[in-house]
Backbone as ProteinMPNN parsed JSONL, in Angstrom:
{"seq_chain_A": "MQTENEKTTETAVMTAMAKFLSDLWFVDDFREQPEYLSEIFETILLTEMGDDQDLRIKMINSIRTSKMLAKAVGSFSDKQIETACNKIIAV", "coords_chain_A": {"N_chain_A": [[42.335, 116.449, 63.028], [38.917, 116.343, 63.735], [36.791, 118.462, 65.721], [34.734, 117.537, 68.519], [32.027, 118.351, 68.21], [31.617, 118.825, 65.525], [29.98, 118.19, 62.419], [29.783, 115.023, 60.902], [29.745, 112.061, 58.911], [28.793, 108.652, 59.382], [29.536, 107.081, 57.301], [31.728, 108.477, 56.233], [33.61, 108.137, 58.245], [33.882, 105.33, 58.277], [34.826, 104.959, 55.673], [37.3, 106.272, 55.834], [38.571, 104.619, 57.726], [38.605, 102.214, 56.296], [40.262, 102.938, 54.177], [42.62, 103.386, 55.59], [43.17, 100.737, 56.547], [43.445, 99.471, 54.095], [45.685, 100.811, 53.03], [47.536, 99.991, 54.889], [48.125, 97.394, 54.192], [49.926, 97.633, 52.12], [52.247, 98.426, 53.273], [53.434, 96.62, 55.185], [53.286, 93.316, 56.597], [50.76, 93.306, 58.751], [50.17, 91.47, 60.693], [52.5, 90.689, 61.896], [53.335, 92.869, 63.298], [52.896, 93.272, 66.191], [54.891, 91.579, 67.297], [57.207, 92.665, 66.17], [57.185, 95.227, 67.327], [57.403, 94.525, 70.041], [59.956, 93.379, 70.096], [61.559, 95.577, 69.367], [60.962, 97.349, 71.484], [61.788, 95.877, 73.731], [64.523, 95.926, 73.343], [65.008, 98.678, 73.58], [64.308, 99.01, 76.252], [66.495, 98.026, 77.565], [68.27, 100.057, 77.549], [69.381, 103.288, 78.798], [67.457, 105.143, 78.126], [65.175, 103.621, 78.234], [64.356, 103.649, 80.845], [62.501, 105.585, 81.283], [59.381, 106.265, 82.5], [57.018, 107.282, 81.27], [57.588, 106.772, 78.59], [57.669, 103.981, 78.646], [54.976, 103.395, 79.174], [53.777, 104.377, 76.839], [54.928, 102.629, 74.993], [53.853, 100.151, 75.8], [51.138, 100.661, 75.345], [51.203, 100.985, 72.557], [51.919, 98.412, 71.705], [49.681, 97.004, 72.648], [47.598, 98.182, 71.107], [48.427, 97.438, 68.548], [48.238, 94.644, 68.758], [45.474, 94.41, 69.108], [44.51, 95.279, 66.624], [45.646, 93.327, 64.926], [44.354, 91.069, 65.937], [41.677, 91.708, 65.427], [41.351, 91.705, 62.608], [42.936, 89.69, 61.744], [42.129, 87.041, 61.266], [41.037, 86.984, 58.791], [41.563, 86.601, 55.271], [44.069, 88.192, 53.201], [42.935, 88.902, 50.758], [40.176, 88.909, 51.328], [40.023, 91.038, 53.125], [40.98, 93.127, 51.539], [38.973, 93.208, 49.551], [36.712, 93.902, 51.107], [37.535, 96.422, 52.097], [37.748, 97.851, 49.687], [35.056, 97.858, 48.868], [33.886, 99.426, 50.876], [35.275, 101.835, 50.579], [34.389, 102.577, 48.068], [31.789, 103.345, 48.503]], "CA_chain_A": [[41.246, 115.785, 63.718], [37.779, 117.228, 63.917], [36.343, 118.614, 67.099], [33.639, 116.635, 68.857], [30.704, 118.822, 67.793], [31.52, 119.009, 64.085], [29.168, 117.194, 61.727], [30.427, 114.055, 60.031], [28.865, 110.924, 58.676], [29.369, 107.347, 59.698], [30.155, 106.624, 56.061], [33.039, 109.115, 56.119], [34.49, 107.49, 59.214], [34.15, 103.972, 57.793], [35.667, 105.082, 54.485], [38.65, 106.602, 56.295], [39.142, 103.418, 58.341], [38.869, 101.25, 55.225], [41.441, 103.425, 53.457], [43.749, 103.108, 56.475], [43.473, 99.309, 56.497], [43.919, 99.17, 52.745], [47.055, 101.326, 52.937], [48.36, 99.191, 55.792], [48.542, 96.185, 53.484], [51.046, 97.911, 51.225], [53.422, 98.756, 54.07], [54.045, 95.42, 55.75], [52.304, 92.383, 57.12], [50.348, 93.805, 60.059], [50.096, 90.367, 61.646], [53.793, 90.582, 62.559], [53.649, 94.125, 63.983], [53.077, 93.169, 67.654], [56.191, 90.983, 67.601], [58.229, 93.657, 65.809], [57.194, 96.262, 68.368], [57.933, 93.938, 71.275], [61.402, 93.238, 69.947], [62.145, 96.922, 69.409], [60.81, 97.918, 72.816], [62.647, 95.142, 74.655], [65.876, 96.45, 73.141], [65.035, 100.03, 74.158], [64.238, 98.902, 77.712], [67.828, 97.72, 78.076], [69.072, 101.276, 77.512], [69.019, 104.309, 79.786], [66.216, 105.755, 77.664], [64.093, 102.722, 78.615], [63.963, 103.883, 82.234], [61.471, 106.627, 81.302], [58.072, 105.658, 82.775], [56.066, 107.693, 80.236], [57.943, 106.033, 77.383], [57.24, 102.593, 78.848], [53.515, 103.361, 79.034], [53.489, 104.537, 75.41], [55.32, 101.392, 74.323], [52.852, 99.135, 76.138], [49.911, 101.013, 74.627], [51.429, 100.709, 71.142], [51.845, 96.958, 71.528], [48.282, 96.623, 72.858], [46.842, 98.605, 69.93], [48.858, 96.596, 67.436], [47.655, 93.32, 68.972], [44.037, 94.515, 68.88], [44.315, 95.334, 65.177], [45.96, 92.011, 64.374], [43.301, 90.148, 66.36], [40.408, 92.087, 64.81], [41.266, 91.342, 61.19], [43.93, 88.667, 61.46], [41.572, 85.762, 60.835], [40.598, 87.12, 57.413], [42.649, 86.574, 54.29], [44.388, 89.492, 52.619], [41.967, 89.164, 49.687], [38.907, 89.259, 51.958], [40.153, 92.385, 53.687], [41.087, 94.055, 50.408], [37.646, 93.314, 48.939], [35.854, 94.662, 52.019], [37.996, 97.818, 52.104], [37.391, 98.459, 48.411], [33.623, 98.094, 48.869], [33.585, 100.556, 51.76], [35.831, 103.043, 49.966], [33.584, 102.909, 46.899], [30.467, 103.841, 48.909]], "C_chain_A": [[40.135, 116.799, 63.936], [37.445, 117.354, 65.394], [35.078, 117.796, 67.298], [32.291, 117.071, 68.295], [30.566, 119.057, 66.297], [30.743, 117.866, 63.468], [30.053, 116.296, 60.873], [29.453, 112.917, 59.825], [29.58, 109.643, 59.049], [30.088, 106.802, 58.475], [31.549, 107.209, 55.903], [34.045, 108.464, 57.058], [34.867, 106.088, 58.727], [35.04, 103.992, 56.554], [37.11, 105.377, 54.879], [39.321, 105.384, 56.925], [39.478, 102.366, 57.282], [40.114, 101.653, 54.443], [42.7, 103.154, 54.286], [44.151, 101.634, 56.407], [44.012, 98.901, 55.132], [45.367, 99.613, 52.571], [48.024, 100.5, 53.776], [48.897, 97.945, 55.094], [49.761, 96.418, 52.611], [52.334, 98.198, 51.984], [54.142, 97.497, 54.527], [52.937, 94.503, 56.222], [51.957, 92.786, 58.55], [50.332, 92.704, 61.106], [51.391, 90.204, 62.44], [54.134, 91.817, 63.401], [53.781, 93.997, 65.499], [54.436, 92.59, 68.044], [57.325, 91.948, 67.283], [58.341, 94.719, 66.898], [57.783, 95.726, 69.668], [59.445, 93.818, 71.221], [62.113, 94.586, 70.044], [62.114, 97.477, 70.831], [61.658, 97.192, 73.852], [64.092, 95.626, 74.547], [66.013, 97.832, 73.766], [65.05, 99.959, 75.686], [65.588, 98.578, 78.34], [68.739, 98.945, 78.114], [68.619, 102.231, 78.613], [67.693, 104.968, 79.423], [65.007, 104.926, 78.113], [63.632, 102.878, 80.049], [62.855, 104.926, 82.371], [60.085, 105.986, 81.414], [57.041, 106.021, 81.702], [56.326, 106.944, 78.929], [57.492, 104.573, 77.499], [55.73, 102.452, 78.659], [53.122, 103.484, 77.563], [53.833, 103.269, 74.642], [54.284, 100.295, 74.568], [51.548, 99.398, 75.397], [50.039, 100.734, 73.132], [51.333, 99.218, 70.851], [50.398, 96.495, 71.654], [47.435, 96.974, 71.637], [47.161, 97.728, 68.73], [48.26, 95.193, 67.559], [46.155, 93.334, 68.709], [43.719, 94.54, 67.387], [44.552, 93.966, 64.56], [44.873, 90.992, 64.727], [41.992, 90.437, 65.626], [40.292, 91.611, 63.372], [42.217, 90.212, 60.803], [43.379, 87.345, 60.966], [41.073, 85.796, 59.387], [41.8, 87.069, 56.478], [42.903, 87.988, 53.773], [43.362, 89.875, 51.56], [40.612, 89.571, 50.26], [38.937, 90.688, 52.5], [40.215, 93.418, 52.574], [39.722, 94.278, 49.759], [36.713, 94.157, 49.807], [36.232, 96.141, 52.036], [37.592, 98.527, 50.814], [35.896, 98.756, 48.321], [33.264, 99.313, 49.711], [34.079, 101.856, 51.152], [34.963, 103.509, 48.805], [32.225, 103.504, 47.264], [30.401, 105.339, 48.886]], "O_chain_A": [[40.382, 117.956, 64.276], [37.767, 116.484, 66.203], [34.428, 117.409, 66.327], [31.482, 116.216, 67.934], [29.494, 119.454, 65.84], [30.824, 116.724, 63.92], [30.968, 116.772, 60.2], [28.436, 112.835, 60.514], [30.808, 109.564, 59.032], [31.121, 106.142, 58.593], [32.465, 106.505, 55.478], [35.204, 108.267, 56.693], [36.038, 105.709, 58.762], [35.911, 103.135, 56.402], [38.038, 104.794, 54.319], [40.504, 105.137, 56.689], [40.514, 101.707, 57.365], [40.928, 100.801, 54.086], [43.726, 102.742, 53.745], [45.327, 101.316, 56.23], [44.926, 98.082, 55.034], [46.184, 98.871, 52.024], [49.188, 100.334, 53.413], [50.008, 97.499, 55.383], [50.547, 95.498, 52.385], [53.41, 98.211, 51.386], [55.336, 97.336, 54.276], [51.769, 94.892, 56.238], [52.773, 92.624, 59.458], [50.469, 92.987, 62.296], [51.381, 89.641, 63.535], [55.119, 91.807, 64.139], [54.712, 94.573, 66.061], [55.06, 93.047, 69.001], [58.295, 92.042, 68.036], [59.437, 95.067, 67.336], [58.575, 96.407, 70.32], [60.133, 94.123, 72.195], [63.136, 94.716, 70.716], [63.11, 98.007, 71.323], [62.193, 97.826, 74.762], [64.797, 95.722, 75.552], [67.02, 98.126, 74.409], [65.726, 100.753, 76.339], [65.796, 98.832, 79.526], [69.847, 98.883, 78.647], [67.603, 102.005, 79.27], [66.902, 105.31, 80.301], [63.932, 105.479, 78.345], [62.618, 102.298, 80.436], [62.328, 105.126, 83.466], [59.666, 105.249, 80.521], [56.274, 105.161, 81.27], [55.388, 106.534, 78.247], [56.985, 104.004, 76.532], [55.267, 101.488, 78.049], [52.231, 102.774, 77.095], [53.1, 102.878, 73.733], [53.888, 99.593, 73.637], [50.923, 98.471, 74.881], [49.077, 100.292, 72.505], [50.728, 98.813, 69.858], [49.936, 95.682, 70.854], [46.639, 96.153, 71.181], [46.265, 97.327, 67.986], [47.822, 94.62, 66.561], [45.616, 92.379, 68.149], [42.77, 93.897, 66.939], [43.746, 93.497, 63.757], [44.517, 90.15, 63.902], [41.278, 89.509, 65.246], [39.225, 91.156, 62.961], [42.279, 89.83, 59.634], [44.096, 86.594, 60.305], [40.727, 84.758, 58.823], [42.91, 87.448, 56.851], [42.05, 88.868, 53.896], [42.963, 91.036, 51.471], [39.968, 90.479, 49.736], [37.978, 91.444, 52.341], [39.573, 94.465, 52.657], [39.359, 95.413, 49.453], [36.005, 95.025, 49.298], [35.362, 97.011, 51.996], [37.145, 99.673, 50.847], [35.501, 99.782, 47.766], [32.438, 100.132, 49.31], [33.382, 102.869, 51.201], [34.819, 104.711, 48.584], [31.575, 104.111, 46.413], [29.36, 105.915, 49.2]]}, "name": "protein", "num_of_chains": 1, "seq": "MQTENEKTTETAVMTAMAKFLSDLWFVDDFREQPEYLSEIFETILLTEMGDDQDLRIKMINSIRTSKMLAKAVGSFSDKQIETACNKIIAV"}
């Protein structure tokens, strides 16, 4: 990660984000990630490890981030997202 005062371009940031989203498509269906995380975390919460407050906060934040991503691009088709990512990456 770069430090705050280092020079970068908006294009570089957008290209990196587009590459991330593009790569995400090859891993799994992101639309299901919030439910997957919730299921995993609910199981962990039933264990002794689940009593850790810091771990609980991290789990909640992970679910929130996953839901935000799914909400942000979830209404678009896979093809629409792929096309947009490819255009940004090509810039």
